[in-house]
Short mmCIF file of C-alpha atoms in Angstrom, two decimals:
data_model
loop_
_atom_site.label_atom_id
_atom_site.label_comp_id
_atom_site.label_asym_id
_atom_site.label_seq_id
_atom_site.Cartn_x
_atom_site.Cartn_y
_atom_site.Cartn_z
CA UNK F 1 -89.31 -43.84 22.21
CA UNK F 2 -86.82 -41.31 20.76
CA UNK F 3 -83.80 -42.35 19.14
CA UNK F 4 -80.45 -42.07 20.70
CA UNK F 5 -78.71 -38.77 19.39
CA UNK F 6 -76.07 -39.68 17.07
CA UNK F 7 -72.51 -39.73 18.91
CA UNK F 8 -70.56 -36.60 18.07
CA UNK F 9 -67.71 -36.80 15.51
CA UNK F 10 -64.69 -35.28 17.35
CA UNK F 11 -62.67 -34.14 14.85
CA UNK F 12 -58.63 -34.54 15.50
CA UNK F 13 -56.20 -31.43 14.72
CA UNK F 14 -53.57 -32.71 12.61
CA UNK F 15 -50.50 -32.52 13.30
CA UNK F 16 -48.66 -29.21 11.33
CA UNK F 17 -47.07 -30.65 8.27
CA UNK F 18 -43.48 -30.39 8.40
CA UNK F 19 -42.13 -27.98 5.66
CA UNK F 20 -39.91 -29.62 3.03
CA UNK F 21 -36.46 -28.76 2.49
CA UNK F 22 -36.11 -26.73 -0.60
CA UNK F 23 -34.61 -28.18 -3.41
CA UNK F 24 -31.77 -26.86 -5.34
CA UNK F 25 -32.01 -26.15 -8.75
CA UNK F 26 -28.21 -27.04 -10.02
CA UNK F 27 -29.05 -25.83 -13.30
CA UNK F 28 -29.97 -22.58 -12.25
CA UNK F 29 -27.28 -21.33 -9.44
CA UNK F 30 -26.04 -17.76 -8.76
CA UNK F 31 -23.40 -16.64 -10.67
CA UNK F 32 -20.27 -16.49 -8.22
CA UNK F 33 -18.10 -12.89 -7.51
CA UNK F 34 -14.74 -12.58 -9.41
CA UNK F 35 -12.12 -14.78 -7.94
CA UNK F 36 -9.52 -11.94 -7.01
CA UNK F 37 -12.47 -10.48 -4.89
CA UNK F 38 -13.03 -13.94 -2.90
CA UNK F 39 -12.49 -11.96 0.33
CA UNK F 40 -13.24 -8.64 -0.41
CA UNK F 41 -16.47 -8.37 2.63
CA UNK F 42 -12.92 -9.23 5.11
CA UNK F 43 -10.66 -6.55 3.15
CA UNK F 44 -13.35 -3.89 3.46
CA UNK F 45 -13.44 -4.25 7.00
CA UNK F 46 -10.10 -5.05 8.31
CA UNK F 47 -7.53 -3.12 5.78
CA UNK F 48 -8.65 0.22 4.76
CA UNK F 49 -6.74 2.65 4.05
CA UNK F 50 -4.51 3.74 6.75
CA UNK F 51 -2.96 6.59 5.98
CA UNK F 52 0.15 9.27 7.81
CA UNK F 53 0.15 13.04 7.71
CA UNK F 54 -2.79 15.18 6.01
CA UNK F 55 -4.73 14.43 3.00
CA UNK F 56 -6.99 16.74 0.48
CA UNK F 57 -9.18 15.94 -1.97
CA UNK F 58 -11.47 17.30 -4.46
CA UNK F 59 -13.10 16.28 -7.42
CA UNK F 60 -15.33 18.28 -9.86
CA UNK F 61 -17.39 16.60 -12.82
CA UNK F 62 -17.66 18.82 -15.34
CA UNK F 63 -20.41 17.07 -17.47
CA UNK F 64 -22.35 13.49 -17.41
CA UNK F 65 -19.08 11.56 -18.18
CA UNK F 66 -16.14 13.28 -17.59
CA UNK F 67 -14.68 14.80 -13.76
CA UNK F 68 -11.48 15.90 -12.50
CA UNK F 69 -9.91 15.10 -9.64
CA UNK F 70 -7.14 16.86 -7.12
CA UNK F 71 -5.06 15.19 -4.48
CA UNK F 72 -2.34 16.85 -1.94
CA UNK F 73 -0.84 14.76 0.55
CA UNK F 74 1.69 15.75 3.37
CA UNK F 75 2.93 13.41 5.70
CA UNK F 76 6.05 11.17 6.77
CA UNK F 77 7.67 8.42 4.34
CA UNK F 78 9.31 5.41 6.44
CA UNK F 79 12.63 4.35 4.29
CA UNK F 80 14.48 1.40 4.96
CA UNK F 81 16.89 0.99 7.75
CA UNK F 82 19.10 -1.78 9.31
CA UNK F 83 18.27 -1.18 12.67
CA UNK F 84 15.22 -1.60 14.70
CA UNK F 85 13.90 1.89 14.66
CA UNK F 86 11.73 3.20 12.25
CA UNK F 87 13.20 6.47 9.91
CA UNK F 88 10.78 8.52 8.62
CA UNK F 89 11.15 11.42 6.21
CA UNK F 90 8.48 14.38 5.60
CA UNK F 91 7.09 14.35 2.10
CA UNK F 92 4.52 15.98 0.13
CA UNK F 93 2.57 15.07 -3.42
CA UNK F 94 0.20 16.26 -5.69
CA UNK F 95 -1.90 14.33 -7.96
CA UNK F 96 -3.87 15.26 -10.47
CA UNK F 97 -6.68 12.54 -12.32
CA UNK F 98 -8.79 12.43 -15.04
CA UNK F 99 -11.69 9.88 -15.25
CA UNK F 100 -14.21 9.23 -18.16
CA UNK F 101 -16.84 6.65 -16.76
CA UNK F 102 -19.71 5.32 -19.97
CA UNK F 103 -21.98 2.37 -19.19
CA UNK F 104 -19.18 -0.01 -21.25
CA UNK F 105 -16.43 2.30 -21.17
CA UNK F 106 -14.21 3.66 -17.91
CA UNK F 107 -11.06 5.09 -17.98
CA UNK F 108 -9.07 6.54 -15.01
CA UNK F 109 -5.86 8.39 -15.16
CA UNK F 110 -3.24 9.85 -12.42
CA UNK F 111 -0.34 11.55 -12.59
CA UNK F 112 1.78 12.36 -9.66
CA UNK F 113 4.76 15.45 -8.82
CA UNK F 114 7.16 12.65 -8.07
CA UNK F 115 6.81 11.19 -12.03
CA UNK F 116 4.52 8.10 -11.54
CA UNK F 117 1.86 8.10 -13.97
CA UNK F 118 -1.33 5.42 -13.26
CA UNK F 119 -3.78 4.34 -15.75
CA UNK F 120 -6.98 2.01 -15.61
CA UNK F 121 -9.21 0.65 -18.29
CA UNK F 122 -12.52 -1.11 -18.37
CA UNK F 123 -14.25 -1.79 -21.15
CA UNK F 124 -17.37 -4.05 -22.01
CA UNK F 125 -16.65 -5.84 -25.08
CA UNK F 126 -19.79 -7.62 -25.03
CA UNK F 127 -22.21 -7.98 -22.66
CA UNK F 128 -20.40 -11.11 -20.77
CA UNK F 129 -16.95 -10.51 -21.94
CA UNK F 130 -14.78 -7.39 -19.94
CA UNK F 131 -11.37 -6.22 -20.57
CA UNK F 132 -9.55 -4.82 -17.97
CA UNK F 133 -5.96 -3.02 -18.11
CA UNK F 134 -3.87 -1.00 -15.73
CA UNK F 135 -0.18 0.23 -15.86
CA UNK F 136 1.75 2.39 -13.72
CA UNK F 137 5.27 4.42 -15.30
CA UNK F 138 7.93 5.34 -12.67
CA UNK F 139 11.63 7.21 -12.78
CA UNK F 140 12.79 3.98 -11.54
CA UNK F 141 14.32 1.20 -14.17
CA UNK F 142 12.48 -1.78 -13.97
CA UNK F 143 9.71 -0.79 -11.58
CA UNK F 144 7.12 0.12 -14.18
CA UNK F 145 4.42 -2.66 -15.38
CA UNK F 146 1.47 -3.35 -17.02
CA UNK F 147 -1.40 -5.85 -16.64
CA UNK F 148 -4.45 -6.76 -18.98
CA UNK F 149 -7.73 -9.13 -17.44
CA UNK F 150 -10.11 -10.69 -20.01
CA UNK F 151 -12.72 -11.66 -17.65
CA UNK F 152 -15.85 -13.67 -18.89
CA UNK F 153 -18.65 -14.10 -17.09
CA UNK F 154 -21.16 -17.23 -17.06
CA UNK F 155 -23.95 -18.47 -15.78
CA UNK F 156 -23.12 -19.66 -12.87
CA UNK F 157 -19.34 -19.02 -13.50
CA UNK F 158 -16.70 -16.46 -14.15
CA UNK F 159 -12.89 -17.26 -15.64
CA UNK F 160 -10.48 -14.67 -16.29
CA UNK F 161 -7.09 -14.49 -18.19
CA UNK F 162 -4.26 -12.12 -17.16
CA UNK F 163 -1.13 -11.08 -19.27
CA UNK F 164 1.74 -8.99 -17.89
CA UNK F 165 5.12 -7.34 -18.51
CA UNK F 166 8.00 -9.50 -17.76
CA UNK F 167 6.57 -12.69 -18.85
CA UNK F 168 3.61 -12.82 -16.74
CA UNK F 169 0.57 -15.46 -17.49
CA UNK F 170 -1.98 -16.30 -15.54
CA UNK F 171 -5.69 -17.90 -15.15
CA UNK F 172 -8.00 -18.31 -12.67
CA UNK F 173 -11.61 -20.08 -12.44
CA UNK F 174 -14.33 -20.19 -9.91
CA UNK F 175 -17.89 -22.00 -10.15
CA UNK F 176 -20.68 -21.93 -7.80
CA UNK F 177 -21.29 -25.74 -6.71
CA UNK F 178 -24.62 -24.74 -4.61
CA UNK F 179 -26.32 -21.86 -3.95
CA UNK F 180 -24.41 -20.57 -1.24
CA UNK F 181 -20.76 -22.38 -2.00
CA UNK F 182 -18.34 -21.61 -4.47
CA UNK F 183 -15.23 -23.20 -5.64
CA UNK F 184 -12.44 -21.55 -7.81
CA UNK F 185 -8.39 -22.42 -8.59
CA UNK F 186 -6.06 -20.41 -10.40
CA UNK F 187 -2.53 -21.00 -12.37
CA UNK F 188 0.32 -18.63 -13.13
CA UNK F 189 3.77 -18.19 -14.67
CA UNK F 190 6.21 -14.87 -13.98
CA UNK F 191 8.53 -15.99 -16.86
CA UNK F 192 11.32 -13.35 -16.22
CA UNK F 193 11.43 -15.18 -12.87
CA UNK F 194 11.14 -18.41 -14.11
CA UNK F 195 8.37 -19.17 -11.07
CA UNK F 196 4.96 -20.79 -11.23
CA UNK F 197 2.60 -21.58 -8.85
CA UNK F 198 -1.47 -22.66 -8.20
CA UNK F 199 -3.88 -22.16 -6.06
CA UNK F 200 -7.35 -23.32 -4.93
CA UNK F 201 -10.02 -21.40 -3.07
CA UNK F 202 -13.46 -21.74 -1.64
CA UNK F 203 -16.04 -19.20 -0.26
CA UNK F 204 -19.37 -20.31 1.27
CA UNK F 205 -21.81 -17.65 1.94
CA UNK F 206 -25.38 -16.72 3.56
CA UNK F 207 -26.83 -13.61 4.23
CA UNK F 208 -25.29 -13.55 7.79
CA UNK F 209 -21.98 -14.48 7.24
CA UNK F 210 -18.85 -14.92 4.77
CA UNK F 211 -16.33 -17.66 5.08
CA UNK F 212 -13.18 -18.13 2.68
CA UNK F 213 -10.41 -20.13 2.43
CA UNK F 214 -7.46 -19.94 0.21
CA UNK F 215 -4.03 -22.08 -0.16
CA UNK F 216 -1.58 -22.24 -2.95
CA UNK F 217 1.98 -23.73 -4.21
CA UNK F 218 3.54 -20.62 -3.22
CA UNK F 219 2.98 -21.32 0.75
CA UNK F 220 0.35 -19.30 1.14
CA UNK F 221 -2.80 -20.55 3.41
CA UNK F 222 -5.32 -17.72 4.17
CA UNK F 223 -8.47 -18.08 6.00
CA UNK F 224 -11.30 -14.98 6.66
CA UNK F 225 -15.00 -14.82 8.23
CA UNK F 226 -16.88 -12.44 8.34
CA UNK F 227 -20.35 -12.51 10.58
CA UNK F 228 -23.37 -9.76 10.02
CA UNK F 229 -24.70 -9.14 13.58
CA UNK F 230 -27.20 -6.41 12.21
CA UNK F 231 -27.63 -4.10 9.38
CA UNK F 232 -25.03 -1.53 10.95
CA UNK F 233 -22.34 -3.98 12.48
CA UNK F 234 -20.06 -6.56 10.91
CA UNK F 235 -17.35 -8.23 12.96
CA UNK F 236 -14.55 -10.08 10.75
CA UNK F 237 -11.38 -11.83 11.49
CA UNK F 238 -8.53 -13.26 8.99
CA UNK F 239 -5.67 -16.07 9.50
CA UNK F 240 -2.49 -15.78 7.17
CA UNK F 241 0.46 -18.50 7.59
CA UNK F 242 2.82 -19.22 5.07
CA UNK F 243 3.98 -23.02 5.87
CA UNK F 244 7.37 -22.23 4.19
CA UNK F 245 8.72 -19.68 5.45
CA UNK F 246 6.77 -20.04 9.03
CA UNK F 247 5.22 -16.89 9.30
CA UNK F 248 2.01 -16.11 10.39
CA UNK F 249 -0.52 -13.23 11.43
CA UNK F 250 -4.19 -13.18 12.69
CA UNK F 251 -6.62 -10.07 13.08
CA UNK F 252 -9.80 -9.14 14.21
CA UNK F 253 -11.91 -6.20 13.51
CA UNK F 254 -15.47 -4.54 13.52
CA UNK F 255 -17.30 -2.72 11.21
CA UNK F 256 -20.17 -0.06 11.98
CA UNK F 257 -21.80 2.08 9.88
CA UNK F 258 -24.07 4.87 11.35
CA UNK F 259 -26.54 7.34 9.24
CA UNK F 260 -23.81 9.86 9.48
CA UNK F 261 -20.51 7.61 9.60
CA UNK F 262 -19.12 4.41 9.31
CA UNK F 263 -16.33 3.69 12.10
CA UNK F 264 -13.42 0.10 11.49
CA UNK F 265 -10.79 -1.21 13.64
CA UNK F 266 -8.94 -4.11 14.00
CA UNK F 267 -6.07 -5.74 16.35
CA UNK F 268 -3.95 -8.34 14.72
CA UNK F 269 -1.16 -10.82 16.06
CA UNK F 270 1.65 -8.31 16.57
CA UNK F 271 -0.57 -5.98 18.70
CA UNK F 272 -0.54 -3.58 16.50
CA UNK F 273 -4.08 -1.50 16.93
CA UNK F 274 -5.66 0.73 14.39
CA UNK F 275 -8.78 2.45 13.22
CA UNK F 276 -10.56 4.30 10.38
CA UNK F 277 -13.83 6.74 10.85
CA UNK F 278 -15.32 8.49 7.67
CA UNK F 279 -17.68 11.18 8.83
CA UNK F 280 -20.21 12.54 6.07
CA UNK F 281 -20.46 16.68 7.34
CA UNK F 282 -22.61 17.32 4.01
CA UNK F 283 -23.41 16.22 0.90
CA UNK F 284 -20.04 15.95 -0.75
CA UNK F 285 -18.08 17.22 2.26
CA UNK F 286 -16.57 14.01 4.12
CA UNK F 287 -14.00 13.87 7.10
CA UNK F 288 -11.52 11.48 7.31
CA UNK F 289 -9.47 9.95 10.82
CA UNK F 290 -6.24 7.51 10.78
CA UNK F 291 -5.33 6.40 13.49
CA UNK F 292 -2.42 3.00 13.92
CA UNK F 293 -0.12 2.50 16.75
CA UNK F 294 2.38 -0.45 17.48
CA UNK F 295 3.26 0.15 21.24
CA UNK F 296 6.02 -2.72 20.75
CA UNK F 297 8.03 -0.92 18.09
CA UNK F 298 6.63 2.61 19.32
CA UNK F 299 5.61 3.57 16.24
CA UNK F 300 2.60 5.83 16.39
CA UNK F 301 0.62 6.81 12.95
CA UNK F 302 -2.14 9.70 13.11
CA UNK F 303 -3.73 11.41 9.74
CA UNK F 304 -6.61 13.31 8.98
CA UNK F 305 -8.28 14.10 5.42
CA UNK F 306 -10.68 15.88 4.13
CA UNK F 307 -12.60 14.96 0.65
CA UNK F 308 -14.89 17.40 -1.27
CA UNK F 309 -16.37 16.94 -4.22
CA UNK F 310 -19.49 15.45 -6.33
#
């Protein structure tokens, strides 16, 4: 009699194991961007730099380090006036730079037909320790100043120290709590105005979006985002209200770069509408479009530059 054939073994398909959150390593986070930069992805893309009348440039390097640089500008000035409408004046200005850029060393100079004179230094002391200085020089008493940044950088943290003309200290701090959030305050003192203030921020980022807040003593509350739809386009928005004095102004804005361009634009609060295209014709021949109209104060701003150079 033959034996009964052994029953099959059906074998059950588990269930796909569930993948495990990753953990964060706290002693081991990114090391957050400079504090004064908290919102720069929302500055890039809703304030560049609008501009009135016709501008030139051209700059030349003249070996591995050192370049020279030429600037003419024509366009209207607005002055100040008591009534509603806005007085402009036709102006014109020439600057002429000088910049020496090393790996630890950059220097950048300006110097301007009206008498303003600019200057910027940056200079690696050691290899987590920077010192930054800047100073502008006018024909006006009391407008010129000066500024130097000791900025140190950590870890997983960056502090900086800034001393001024007129009295001016300052300090500012910013760590990164988790991979993606960081958390930063900062303290001054203008001592020729006998004013202080603080002032805390946060910025939490992915690589789809920026979000930052800011608030400090001085009334100040400013909010940005910023959301990555694709590699080309970037849509950003910012809210600014000063709970002393009651004001307050919102924007929004796009960003979208193309092989050959990259095209911004923003609306804010007060309806005022403007936009910015920088079209690459060649290698180092760029075209430049300004465009910003207020319809409610009928003021209408158009300029168009050209840049050449290396």
């Amino acid at each position: 009699m033959a034996a009964p054939a052994p029953p099959s073994l059906a074998v059950a398909s588990a269930p796909p194991a569930a993948a495990e959150p990753q953990k964060v390593d706290y002693l081991n986070l990114p090391c957050p961007i400079p504090y004064e930069e908290i919102s720069r992805e929302a500055l890039m893309s809703l304030k560049p730099e609008l501009f009135e009348g016709m501008r030139f440039d051209f700059s030349k390097g003249l070996n591995q380090n050192f370049s020279l640089s030429h600037s003419v500008m024509m366009g209207p000035t607005e002055v100040p006036s008591q009534s509603s409408e806005t007085i402009k004046i036709p102006t014109a200005h020439y600057e002429f730079g000088a910049n020496f850029i090393d790996p630890k060393l950059m220097l950048f100079g300006r110097v301007l037909t009206d008498g303003r004179v600019n200057a910027r230094l940056k200079c690696d002391l050691t290899d987590d320790l920077t010192l930054k200085a800047n100073a502008q020089l006018t024909n006006e008493p009391h407008m010129s100043h000066g500024m130097f940044n000791f900025d140190y950088k950590g870890s997983d943290y960056r502090s900086q120290f800034q001393l001024g003309n007129g009295g001016l200290l300052g300090a500012n701090y910013i760590q990164s709590v988790t991979p993606s959030l960081s958390l930063g305050g900062e303290v001054f003192w203008a001592g020729q105005h006998r004013k202080s203030g603080i002032g805390y921020a946060a910025r939490y980022n992915t690589d789809k979006m920026v979000a930052t807040g800011q608030v400090a003593s001085t009334g100040m509350v400013a909010l940005s985002y910023v959301q990555k739809i694709s590699e080309k386009v970037s849509l950003a928005s910012d809210f600014m209200y000063n709970y002393l004095s009651r004001d307050v102004t919102a924007s929004v804005g796009y960003d979208y770069i193309l092989r050959q361009c990259r095209l911004r634009g923003k609306i804010d609060s007060s309806g005022v509408v403007s936009s910015f295209l920088e079209e690459r014709f060649n290698m180092g021949l760029n075209f430049i479009l300004s465009a910003e109209i207020d319809h409610r104060k009928k003021d209408y701003k158009f300029g168009f530059g050209l840049t050449v150079g290396e």
